[in-house]
C-alpha cells in the first residue's frame, strides 16, 4: 500500500460551534488535519470530544463554522447543498455504527442506491453492486431484506454500499459499535482488506484494539487534537524496509 | 423515475392501513369533485355543437320599464331579420309541450318551434335527413326533426324513421331529420324531443295567439354576425333598426329597443341580470366539494407528516448517500401522487356510482341529466389533473419538511421522541397543527353553507302558501291539442267540473289555467284614467279560473264576491284581484268597482272581489299583485282540473279519470298529483341543494375530526415521557386529561375563529339563493360552531383518555 504525497483531505483551522438559545457549544476548535490518499487513520477520544462532529464535517453532512476544508484539491466547506450532495455521493462512502440500511429495500437495492443517485446506467450499476457484494461475501444474500440478516451481515452490506461507488475515502463511525466481538473483528478485517487494496479509511472508534489497526491515530479532547500517534505507520515502514520489529 | 414509482408503490403496499385510509379519504374528496364536475360539465361546459359559436349573438328586447334582456315578439323578429345589416342571418325559437301519441299510449313531450333557417344558421347538420326548408316556415307544413335522444328512447332507434310520421296533438308530422347526438339546442340544460317549423304553431301551441302581435315577447332570437362586424356594431345596428320599428309602431314598441350579447354569454346569464341559478348553484357546490377535498388533502398531509417523522432515518440515509433535496422531494412526491392517483381511481368509481344513482333517481333537477351525464374525456381529464394536483398539494409540505432531516443525529440515533422532541419533530408537529386549524376553519365554512340552506328550506316549508294544500288533487289536460273549439271546450269544462264534484267524497271541483305555484301570464294593466300607451302601465300576473276555484283550493275572498255562472262572455268583464294589487293600485280606496284595461283591450274590466294573497310562483316569493279572470269570459284550452276531497286526495285520481274518459276517451291527462305534492315538488330543488350541501358539510366535519384525532393521538404519543414524568410527580388523570383536551380545543378554537370570519365573508355569495334567511344569521353560525366544537371535543377526548392510562414506569423507559 502506498500513500501519495498530495493530501486527499486537508483541514485548516476548522471549528464548529453549535448555537442554542442560551449556550454556545464549541464542538471543534481549530482542527488541522491532513489525510493522504491510501491512509488508514483512526479518530479516537472520549464521548463528546467531537469525533462524530469531525466525521460529519469530513463527510460533508455538516459544515464548519470557520476554517477550510479541501477535498481532492477542491475547497468544499462552503458548497451549495446540491453540490455537497453530489460530492458526497462520488467522493465519500459512509459506514455507520447502526448500519443504516433501508429496511424496505433489499440488499441489492441498498447497495445500488448511491449509484442510482449518481445517474449511472443500470448495467454498470449491476456490475458494481455485484462486485461490491462479492467483495464483502454477501452476493448470495442480494435478494434478502436487511431484517433477514444478522448484525454482522448488515454491516458487511453497509460496507459494500460504501465501496460500490469507489469513493475517495471511507468514513466509518464506530463500525463495530453494534456488533459482538466476533462480528466486530470480521468487519475490521474487511476494512483492513479494503485498505490493503488501496482504500483510504477514516474511522471513528473509542476501542484502542481497533485503533491500533490504523496507520495513524488522532486523539481528540474537547474539540482539539490532543496528540497524533504515527507509530503504526513508522512500524510498518520499518517492516517494509526489512527491519524486524519486536512487539 | 421508474425506480421512484416502484419504490413508492412498494412503500404504500407495505403500509396497507395508511394506504387504505388515505385512498378512501381521497376517494371521497375526489369522487365528490368528479361527481359535481360531471354535472357542471353536462350542464355548463359542453361546447355548443354549432359552427363558429363565437359569431353567434343572442338578440333580445330591452324595455325601459322591465330590466334585463327579454325575448322578442314574432312580428318584431321578422322586421329585425329583414331590416338589420349586422347579421348574415337570424333565427328564432320558442317552447311548447305537445301530446305525442303512438295510438296505444300518449305522453307529453317538449318541442321547440323554430324558424326554418334554425339549423342552417347554427351550422348544425342533421345526423340523418335534413333540416327545414324556407317554404316550411311560410306554409304550414307538418314536418319535424327529432332529437337523437328521443329517436333512441321513444322511436327505438328506427334507422328508417326519416319519412315516417309521428302523431303530435292528433296531427301527423313527417320526420324529415334526426339531430346530431350532441345537439340539444342552444340553451343550458336539456333540449327538446323534437323541432317543428314555426308555421305549425297553431297545432303545437293551440290557443296561443301572440304570433300576430308585437307585444308578446316569447321568441328567443339568434343572429350570426357578418364577417368583420363586431358585437358593438351589431348592437348599434339593432338599436337603429328597432328605433325605426318604435317610430312605425309607437303603441306596441314605445320604450323598447333591441340588443345582442354573445350567445355563449347569454347561455350563462340568459336575461343579463346575473348568472343563471344553475351557474350560481354549481359554483357553490364546486366550492363546497373543493373544501371537502382540501380537508381530505390536509388529512393526508397530516398522515404523511406523521409517517415522515417515522421515515427520518431513511431520508437521512439517502441524504448521506448523496441524494440531493430535489431528488428526495421527487421521490416523496412520487409516493404522494401514486396515492392520489389510487384515490382518484377510487373516486372515479364512486362518482360513477353516485351519478348512476342520480340518473336512476330521476330527481326533479332544474336541468335534465339523463343523456348528458357521463364520465366523458373532459371529466376523466379533470379527475386525472385533480388527482395529480391533489397529490402534489398534500405531498409537497411533508416532502419539503422530510427533506430537511437533521442527518447526523438521526443516523446516530440521537433524536429522541421525548417531551421536547427534536427541532425536526417539532417542525412536523407545528405544521400538523396548522393543518388541523385550516381543516376546522374550512369545515366550518362548509357547515355554515349547509346550515344556511337548511334554514332557508325550513323557512320555505313553514311558509303559509295562502291556499289549503290538504285533500286537493290536480290534473292537467290540453283541449287545444285534441282539436276542441272554444265553445266545445267550455262545455267540456262545465261537464267535467259537475261530474267530478258529484263523485262520492268530493267536496268541490274547479278549473284553472294554471294550478297554484305555476304562476300566470304577465299582462300590462292600465288603471282607469291612466295613460294607456305605456307611462302608467304595470305588469301583473293573470290566471284564468273557473267557478268554485277559490273555494276548492281554499283561498278566501276577503271583499266582494266570487265568480258565478252569471259571469259569461257576453256580460261585463270582471276580475277578482288579490290584496297586494288592491293596496298597490288603489291604496286606501275601495277597490271593488274599480276598473282597468289590459293592454290592447277596448273595454274596461271591473274588480268584483278581493282574494287573500297567496303564493303564485314559489313559496318564498314576496307578495305581488295578481289577477284572477273568469274562465267563461277568457277561454283557454290548456287547463288544470282541481278536485277537493274529504280524505286522501290521491284516491280520487281513478274515479276522476273514469269520468274524463266517459266524456272523451282520447283526452290525455298529465301531471296528476296532489296539491301537497305540487308544493313539495316546488321545494325539491332546494331540498336537493340542502341534501348535497349537508352531505358534503358532514363529510368535511368527519374528515376534520379524523385530522384532529390524528394530531391529538400523535401529541399523546410524542408526550408519553412527559406525561409519565408528570404522573410520576403526582399529576392526577384529570389534569392529564385537561392537558391533552386543552391542546385539542385550543386548535379547534383558533380554527373556529378563522372559519367564522371566512364564513361571514363568503356567505354573501349565497345571498341570491337563500332568500328566507339572512346569510349572516347568528343562529346558523352558533349552531354549526357548537356542532363542530362538540365533534372536535370528542375527537380529542379519545386520545386524552388514553393519556390518562399511561403507566409512568413504562413511559419513563420509552425512547
Tab-separated table of N, CA and C in Angstrom, chain A residues 29-116:
chain	number	residue	atom	x	y	z
A	29	UNK	N	-12.401	22.915	17.740
A	29	UNK	CA	-11.721	24.202	17.897
A	29	UNK	C	-10.391	24.157	17.159
A	30	UNK	N	-10.374	24.741	15.989
A	30	UNK	CA	-9.143	24.895	15.223
A	30	UNK	C	-8.450	23.602	14.862
A	31	UNK	N	-9.162	22.716	14.230
A	31	UNK	CA	-8.606	21.421	13.842
A	31	UNK	C	-7.761	21.572	12.575
A	32	UNK	N	-6.543	21.083	12.649
A	32	UNK	CA	-5.699	20.982	11.448
A	32	UNK	C	-5.461	19.506	11.208
A	33	UNK	N	-5.739	19.075	9.995
A	33	UNK	CA	-5.608	17.640	9.740
A	33	UNK	C	-5.353	17.407	8.252
A	34	UNK	N	-4.479	16.498	7.993
A	34	UNK	CA	-4.267	16.084	6.602
A	34	UNK	C	-4.423	14.572	6.526
A	35	UNK	N	-5.101	14.096	5.518
A	35	UNK	CA	-5.216	12.648	5.285
A	35	UNK	C	-4.773	12.404	3.857
A	36	UNK	N	-3.781	11.553	3.734
A	36	UNK	CA	-3.287	11.270	2.391
A	36	UNK	C	-4.070	10.112	1.794
A	37	UNK	N	-4.067	10.086	0.487
A	37	UNK	CA	-4.752	9.004	-0.208
A	37	UNK	C	-4.117	7.667	0.169
A	38	UNK	N	-4.923	6.695	0.494
A	38	UNK	CA	-4.431	5.383	0.854
A	38	UNK	C	-4.160	5.221	2.339
A	39	UNK	N	-4.322	6.321	3.093
A	39	UNK	CA	-4.074	6.242	4.539
A	39	UNK	C	-5.252	5.580	5.248
A	40	UNK	N	-4.953	5.040	6.417
A	40	UNK	CA	-5.991	4.459	7.276
A	40	UNK	C	-5.798	5.138	8.616
A	41	UNK	N	-6.703	6.037	8.949
A	41	UNK	CA	-6.497	6.725	10.212
A	41	UNK	C	-7.675	6.471	11.150
A	42	UNK	N	-7.372	6.540	12.408
A	42	UNK	CA	-8.417	6.365	13.426
A	42	UNK	C	-8.529	7.657	14.214
A	43	UNK	N	-9.788	8.008	14.493
A	43	UNK	CA	-10.027	9.171	15.345
A	43	UNK	C	-10.569	8.638	16.652
A	44	UNK	N	-9.894	8.943	17.700
A	44	UNK	CA	-10.285	8.389	18.999
A	44	UNK	C	-10.487	9.521	19.996
A	45	UNK	N	-11.117	9.162	21.072
A	45	UNK	CA	-11.356	10.150	22.121
A	45	UNK	C	-12.587	9.800	22.905
A	46	UNK	N	-12.754	10.439	24.063
A	46	UNK	CA	-13.918	10.121	24.898
A	46	UNK	C	-15.203	10.677	24.298
A	47	UNK	N	-16.331	10.257	24.879
A	47	UNK	CA	-17.625	10.738	24.398
A	47	UNK	C	-17.680	12.262	24.497
A	48	UNK	N	-18.249	12.891	23.443
A	48	UNK	CA	-18.441	14.342	23.488
A	48	UNK	C	-17.197	15.116	23.123
A	49	UNK	N	-16.124	14.417	22.660
A	49	UNK	CA	-14.895	15.145	22.352
A	49	UNK	C	-14.927	15.783	20.965
A	50	UNK	N	-15.925	15.405	20.137
A	50	UNK	CA	-16.040	15.999	18.801
A	50	UNK	C	-15.722	15.045	17.676
A	51	UNK	N	-15.553	13.754	18.009
A	51	UNK	CA	-15.209	12.766	16.974
A	51	UNK	C	-16.252	12.758	15.842
A	52	UNK	N	-17.486	12.592	16.264
A	52	UNK	CA	-18.542	12.464	15.247
A	52	UNK	C	-18.764	13.762	14.499
A	53	UNK	N	-18.573	14.886	15.189
A	53	UNK	CA	-18.710	16.182	14.501
A	53	UNK	C	-17.644	16.292	13.421
A	54	UNK	N	-16.455	15.884	13.780
A	54	UNK	CA	-15.368	15.936	12.799
A	54	UNK	C	-15.684	15.028	11.603
A	55	UNK	N	-16.197	13.844	11.916
A	55	UNK	CA	-16.528	12.916	10.836
A	55	UNK	C	-17.664	13.472	9.953
A	56	UNK	N	-18.615	14.150	10.594
A	56	UNK	CA	-19.724	14.743	9.832
A	56	UNK	C	-19.216	15.825	8.898
A	57	UNK	N	-18.261	16.583	9.384
A	57	UNK	CA	-17.703	17.640	8.525
A	57	UNK	C	-16.890	17.009	7.402
A	58	UNK	N	-16.119	16.001	7.754
A	58	UNK	CA	-15.358	15.306	6.703
A	58	UNK	C	-16.286	14.697	5.663
A	59	UNK	N	-17.449	14.224	6.121
A	59	UNK	CA	-18.407	13.580	5.208
A	59	UNK	C	-19.370	14.544	4.556
A	60	UNK	N	-19.145	15.844	4.758
A	60	UNK	CA	-19.995	16.894	4.169
A	60	UNK	C	-21.463	16.786	4.614
A	61	UNK	N	-21.667	16.150	5.749
A	61	UNK	CA	-23.009	16.157	6.321
A	61	UNK	C	-23.214	17.419	7.144
A	62	UNK	N	-22.143	18.065	7.486
A	62	UNK	CA	-22.200	19.298	8.260
A	62	UNK	C	-21.114	20.215	7.725
A	63	UNK	N	-21.244	21.486	8.019
A	63	UNK	CA	-20.225	22.414	7.524
A	63	UNK	C	-19.555	23.101	8.714
A	64	UNK	N	-18.309	23.427	8.563
A	64	UNK	CA	-17.613	24.065	9.683
A	64	UNK	C	-18.074	25.508	9.886
A	65	UNK	N	-17.976	25.956	11.134
A	65	UNK	CA	-18.290	27.365	11.407
A	65	UNK	C	-17.175	28.257	10.862
A	66	UNK	N	-15.976	27.780	11.013
A	66	UNK	CA	-14.819	28.504	10.462
A	66	UNK	C	-13.826	27.472	9.913
A	67	UNK	N	-12.881	27.949	9.114
A	67	UNK	CA	-11.814	27.083	8.630
A	67	UNK	C	-12.042	26.592	7.217
A	68	UNK	N	-11.026	25.958	6.662
A	68	UNK	CA	-11.075	25.487	5.278
A	68	UNK	C	-11.071	23.963	5.265
A	69	UNK	N	-11.776	23.454	4.308
A	69	UNK	CA	-11.794	22.002	4.104
A	69	UNK	C	-11.546	21.766	2.618
A	70	UNK	N	-10.434	21.145	2.326
A	70	UNK	CA	-10.091	20.865	0.927
A	70	UNK	C	-10.114	19.363	0.726
A	71	UNK	N	-10.932	18.944	-0.203
A	71	UNK	CA	-11.076	17.521	-0.515
A	71	UNK	C	-10.666	17.311	-1.962
A	72	UNK	N	-9.647	16.472	-2.149
A	72	UNK	CA	-9.151	16.221	-3.514
A	72	UNK	C	-8.793	17.515	-4.217
A	73	UNK	N	-8.220	18.445	-3.463
A	73	UNK	CA	-7.758	19.689	-4.048
A	73	UNK	C	-8.832	20.741	-4.248
A	74	UNK	N	-10.030	20.463	-3.777
A	74	UNK	CA	-11.122	21.423	-4.004
A	74	UNK	C	-11.703	21.870	-2.665
A	75	UNK	N	-11.862	23.190	-2.546
A	75	UNK	CA	-12.459	23.724	-1.321
A	75	UNK	C	-13.938	23.311	-1.276
A	76	UNK	N	-14.340	22.639	-0.217
A	76	UNK	CA	-15.720	22.119	-0.159
A	76	UNK	C	-16.503	22.627	1.052
A	77	UNK	N	-15.870	23.464	1.866
A	77	UNK	CA	-16.524	23.876	3.112
A	77	UNK	C	-17.789	24.683	2.866
A	78	UNK	N	-17.795	25.437	1.779
A	78	UNK	CA	-18.940	26.343	1.590
A	78	UNK	C	-19.729	26.011	0.326
A	79	UNK	N	-19.750	24.753	-0.050
A	79	UNK	CA	-20.508	24.376	-1.253
A	79	UNK	C	-22.019	24.486	-1.015
A	80	UNK	N	-22.745	24.691	-2.114
A	80	UNK	CA	-24.215	24.687	-2.008
A	80	UNK	C	-24.677	23.270	-1.672
A	81	UNK	N	-25.897	23.182	-1.150
A	81	UNK	CA	-26.409	21.885	-0.691
A	81	UNK	C	-26.370	20.822	-1.785
A	82	UNK	N	-26.813	21.213	-2.993
A	82	UNK	CA	-26.874	20.209	-4.059
A	82	UNK	C	-25.487	19.747	-4.465
A	83	UNK	N	-24.512	20.691	-4.437
A	83	UNK	CA	-23.144	20.337	-4.810
A	83	UNK	C	-22.524	19.447	-3.725
A	84	UNK	N	-22.857	19.735	-2.480
A	84	UNK	CA	-22.360	18.890	-1.378
A	84	UNK	C	-22.882	17.464	-1.562
A	85	UNK	N	-24.178	17.381	-1.927
A	85	UNK	CA	-24.768	16.050	-2.128
A	85	UNK	C	-24.029	15.320	-3.241
A	86	UNK	N	-23.684	16.046	-4.305
A	86	UNK	CA	-23.009	15.417	-5.438
A	86	UNK	C	-21.608	14.924	-5.026
A	87	UNK	N	-20.887	15.796	-4.306
A	87	UNK	CA	-19.530	15.423	-3.866
A	87	UNK	C	-19.616	14.240	-2.906
A	88	UNK	N	-20.563	14.310	-1.997
A	88	UNK	CA	-20.728	13.231	-1.007
A	88	UNK	C	-20.964	11.893	-1.721
A	89	UNK	N	-21.796	11.970	-2.738
A	89	UNK	CA	-22.151	10.757	-3.475
A	89	UNK	C	-20.957	10.145	-4.201
A	90	UNK	N	-20.072	10.996	-4.719
A	90	UNK	CA	-18.987	10.488	-5.554
A	90	UNK	C	-17.696	10.245	-4.768
A	91	UNK	N	-17.457	11.042	-3.741
A	91	UNK	CA	-16.146	11.018	-3.084
A	91	UNK	C	-16.130	10.262	-1.759
A	92	UNK	N	-17.306	10.084	-1.169
A	92	UNK	CA	-17.330	9.592	0.212
A	92	UNK	C	-18.214	8.357	0.345
A	93	UNK	N	-17.701	7.392	1.097
A	93	UNK	CA	-18.508	6.221	1.436
A	93	UNK	C	-18.665	6.147	2.946
A	94	UNK	N	-19.897	6.017	3.385
A	94	UNK	CA	-20.156	6.006	4.828
A	94	UNK	C	-20.374	4.585	5.341
A	95	UNK	N	-19.834	4.347	6.526
A	95	UNK	CA	-20.173	3.117	7.258
A	95	UNK	C	-20.574	3.573	8.660
A	96	UNK	N	-21.840	3.270	9.041
A	96	UNK	CA	-22.338	3.772	10.310
A	96	UNK	C	-22.320	2.679	11.377
A	97	UNK	N	-22.357	3.142	12.607
A	97	UNK	CA	-22.412	2.203	13.727
A	97	UNK	C	-23.686	1.351	13.660
A	98	UNK	N	-24.813	2.029	13.346
A	98	UNK	CA	-26.097	1.303	13.350
A	98	UNK	C	-26.500	0.891	11.927
A	99	UNK	N	-25.519	0.683	11.094
A	99	UNK	CA	-25.663	0.134	9.731
A	99	UNK	C	-26.431	1.080	8.792
A	100	UNK	N	-27.599	1.518	9.285
A	100	UNK	CA	-28.421	2.436	8.490
A	100	UNK	C	-28.722	1.918	7.084
A	101	UNK	N	-29.137	0.674	7.021
A	101	UNK	CA	-29.677	0.168	5.756
A	101	UNK	C	-31.167	0.541	5.708
A	102	UNK	N	-31.700	0.644	4.520
A	102	UNK	CA	-33.129	0.983	4.399
A	102	UNK	C	-33.915	-0.315	4.410
A	103	UNK	N	-34.792	-0.397	5.416
A	103	UNK	CA	-35.487	-1.664	5.658
A	103	UNK	C	-36.384	-2.109	4.529
A	104	UNK	N	-36.890	-1.163	3.732
A	104	UNK	CA	-37.815	-1.519	2.647
A	104	UNK	C	-37.093	-1.961	1.381
A	105	UNK	N	-35.776	-1.767	1.368
A	105	UNK	CA	-35.007	-2.163	0.170
A	105	UNK	C	-34.220	-3.432	0.482
A	106	UNK	N	-34.100	-4.286	-0.520
A	106	UNK	CA	-33.314	-5.496	-0.274
A	106	UNK	C	-31.811	-5.166	-0.358
A	107	UNK	N	-31.001	-6.166	-0.125
A	107	UNK	CA	-29.552	-5.955	-0.058
A	107	UNK	C	-29.042	-5.317	-1.354
A	108	UNK	N	-29.447	-5.873	-2.451
A	108	UNK	CA	-29.000	-5.363	-3.753
A	108	UNK	C	-29.379	-3.890	-3.899
A	109	UNK	N	-30.654	-3.591	-3.587
A	109	UNK	CA	-31.142	-2.221	-3.785
A	109	UNK	C	-30.459	-1.242	-2.832
A	110	UNK	N	-30.147	-1.700	-1.620
A	110	UNK	CA	-29.433	-0.822	-0.699
A	110	UNK	C	-28.065	-0.459	-1.253
A	111	UNK	N	-27.380	-1.429	-1.774
A	111	UNK	CA	-26.038	-1.168	-2.304
A	111	UNK	C	-26.123	-0.333	-3.584
A	112	UNK	N	-27.173	-0.523	-4.305
A	112	UNK	CA	-27.363	0.179	-5.586
A	112	UNK	C	-27.701	1.669	-5.387
A	113	UNK	N	-28.287	1.988	-4.220
A	113	UNK	CA	-28.872	3.318	-4.012
A	113	UNK	C	-27.928	4.484	-4.335
A	114	UNK	N	-26.688	4.520	-3.795
A	114	UNK	CA	-25.822	5.665	-4.114
A	114	UNK	C	-25.472	5.737	-5.601
A	115	UNK	N	-25.443	4.582	-6.251
A	115	UNK	CA	-25.133	4.573	-7.694
A	115	UNK	C	-26.320	5.151	-8.476
A	116	UNK	N	-27.511	4.889	-7.964
A	116	UNK	CA	-28.716	5.439	-8.588
A	116	UNK	C	-28.680	6.958	-8.535
